[in-house]
């Protein structure tokens, strides 16, 4: 079903972010152990879980506003 597929996709993205956090992956920055990058991976994981549980934060609302409307252009 669509819901299970959506849940699976979000759980996969959450698990990937947590794996990057655990490994200390920094993406393209090359700064191993950077706390800002670690915090970003945790934020991504939380956001993905929130998409399953229905938790919507201010950041999610701002993302929609700036993605869907021409605010500040």
PDB file of C-alpha atoms in Angstrom:
ATOM      1  CA  UNK A   1       0.000   0.000   0.000  1.00  0.00           C
ATOM      2  CA  UNK A   2       1.031   3.623  -0.466  1.00  0.00           C
ATOM      3  CA  UNK A   3       1.239   4.292   3.272  1.00  0.00           C
ATOM      4  CA  UNK A   4       3.562   1.370   3.883  1.00  0.00           C
ATOM      5  CA  UNK A   5       5.746   2.440   0.990  1.00  0.00           C
ATOM      6  CA  UNK A   6       5.873   5.991   2.332  1.00  0.00           C
ATOM      7  CA  UNK A   7       6.679   4.760   5.845  1.00  0.00           C
ATOM      8  CA  UNK A   8       9.398   2.505   4.490  1.00  0.00           C
ATOM      9  CA  UNK A   9      10.957   5.377   2.526  1.00  0.00           C
ATOM     10  CA  UNK A  10      10.975   7.692   5.554  1.00  0.00           C
ATOM     11  CA  UNK A  11      12.317   4.992   7.874  1.00  0.00           C
ATOM     12  CA  UNK A  12      15.065   4.242   5.352  1.00  0.00           C
ATOM     13  CA  UNK A  13      16.029   7.911   5.189  1.00  0.00           C
ATOM     14  CA  UNK A  14      15.998   8.103   8.999  1.00  0.00           C
ATOM     15  CA  UNK A  15      18.201   5.005   9.301  1.00  0.00           C
ATOM     16  CA  UNK A  16      20.622   6.387   6.702  1.00  0.00           C
ATOM     17  CA  UNK A  17      20.936   9.688   8.582  1.00  0.00           C
ATOM     18  CA  UNK A  18      21.539   7.847  11.857  1.00  0.00           C
ATOM     19  CA  UNK A  19      24.154   5.657  10.183  1.00  0.00           C
ATOM     20  CA  UNK A  20      25.936   8.763   8.874  1.00  0.00           C
ATOM     21  CA  UNK A  21      25.764  10.229  12.384  1.00  0.00           C
ATOM     22  CA  UNK A  22      27.244   7.059  13.906  1.00  0.00           C
ATOM     23  CA  UNK A  23      30.034   6.914  11.322  1.00  0.00           C
ATOM     24  CA  UNK A  24      30.786  10.602  11.657  1.00  0.00           C
ATOM     25  CA  UNK A  25      30.248  11.172   7.920  1.00  0.00           C
ATOM     26  CA  UNK A  26      30.574  14.804   7.017  1.00  0.00           C
ATOM     27  CA  UNK A  27      29.518  14.723   3.403  1.00  0.00           C
ATOM     28  CA  UNK A  28      31.604  17.083   1.264  1.00  0.00           C
ATOM     29  CA  UNK A  29      33.098  19.157   4.088  1.00  0.00           C
ATOM     30  CA  UNK A  30      35.931  16.771   4.964  1.00  0.00           C
ATOM     31  CA  UNK A  31      35.908  17.926   8.603  1.00  0.00           C
ATOM     32  CA  UNK A  32      35.726  14.679  10.549  1.00  0.00           C
ATOM     33  CA  UNK A  33      33.818  14.944  13.825  1.00  0.00           C
ATOM     34  CA  UNK A  34      32.190  18.310  13.121  1.00  0.00           C
ATOM     35  CA  UNK A  35      29.389  18.808  15.669  1.00  0.00           C
ATOM     36  CA  UNK A  36      27.312  20.904  13.280  1.00  0.00           C
ATOM     37  CA  UNK A  37      27.298  18.080  10.742  1.00  0.00           C
ATOM     38  CA  UNK A  38      26.425  15.534  13.443  1.00  0.00           C
ATOM     39  CA  UNK A  39      23.546  17.748  14.596  1.00  0.00           C
ATOM     40  CA  UNK A  40      22.318  18.034  11.010  1.00  0.00           C
ATOM     41  CA  UNK A  41      22.185  14.240  10.664  1.00  0.00           C
ATOM     42  CA  UNK A  42      20.131  13.994  13.854  1.00  0.00           C
ATOM     43  CA  UNK A  43      17.822  16.753  12.589  1.00  0.00           C
ATOM     44  CA  UNK A  44      17.295  14.880   9.323  1.00  0.00           C
ATOM     45  CA  UNK A  45      16.507  11.659  11.216  1.00  0.00           C
ATOM     46  CA  UNK A  46      13.994  13.464  13.458  1.00  0.00           C
ATOM     47  CA  UNK A  47      12.338  15.111  10.465  1.00  0.00           C
ATOM     48  CA  UNK A  48      11.899  11.766   8.704  1.00  0.00           C
ATOM     49  CA  UNK A  49      10.300  10.216  11.791  1.00  0.00           C
ATOM     50  CA  UNK A  50       8.077  13.279  12.120  1.00  0.00           C
ATOM     51  CA  UNK A  51       6.813  12.707   8.595  1.00  0.00           C
ATOM     52  CA  UNK A  52       5.557   9.296   9.706  1.00  0.00           C
ATOM     53  CA  UNK A  53       4.084  10.360  13.037  1.00  0.00           C
ATOM     54  CA  UNK A  54       2.548  13.557  11.734  1.00  0.00           C
ATOM     55  CA  UNK A  55       4.695  15.848  13.858  1.00  0.00           C
ATOM     56  CA  UNK A  56       5.132  19.129  12.031  1.00  0.00           C
ATOM     57  CA  UNK A  57       7.580  21.727  13.266  1.00  0.00           C
ATOM     58  CA  UNK A  58       8.115  25.357  12.377  1.00  0.00           C
ATOM     59  CA  UNK A  59      11.000  24.388  10.120  1.00  0.00           C
ATOM     60  CA  UNK A  60       8.720  22.106   8.089  1.00  0.00           C
ATOM     61  CA  UNK A  61       6.204  24.913   7.610  1.00  0.00           C
ATOM     62  CA  UNK A  62       8.930  27.310   6.492  1.00  0.00           C
ATOM     63  CA  UNK A  63      10.237  24.717   4.040  1.00  0.00           C
ATOM     64  CA  UNK A  64       6.787  24.480   2.423  1.00  0.00           C
ATOM     65  CA  UNK A  65       6.356  28.252   2.305  1.00  0.00           C
ATOM     66  CA  UNK A  66       9.706  28.879   0.653  1.00  0.00           C
ATOM     67  CA  UNK A  67       9.342  25.900  -1.690  1.00  0.00           C
ATOM     68  CA  UNK A  68       5.772  26.567  -2.833  1.00  0.00           C
ATOM     69  CA  UNK A  69       5.509  30.358  -2.742  1.00  0.00           C
ATOM     70  CA  UNK A  70       7.660  33.185  -4.069  1.00  0.00           C
ATOM     71  CA  UNK A  71       8.501  34.627  -0.659  1.00  0.00           C
ATOM     72  CA  UNK A  72      11.485  36.957  -0.692  1.00  0.00           C
ATOM     73  CA  UNK A  73      12.121  36.812  -4.431  1.00  0.00           C
TER      74      UNK A  73
END
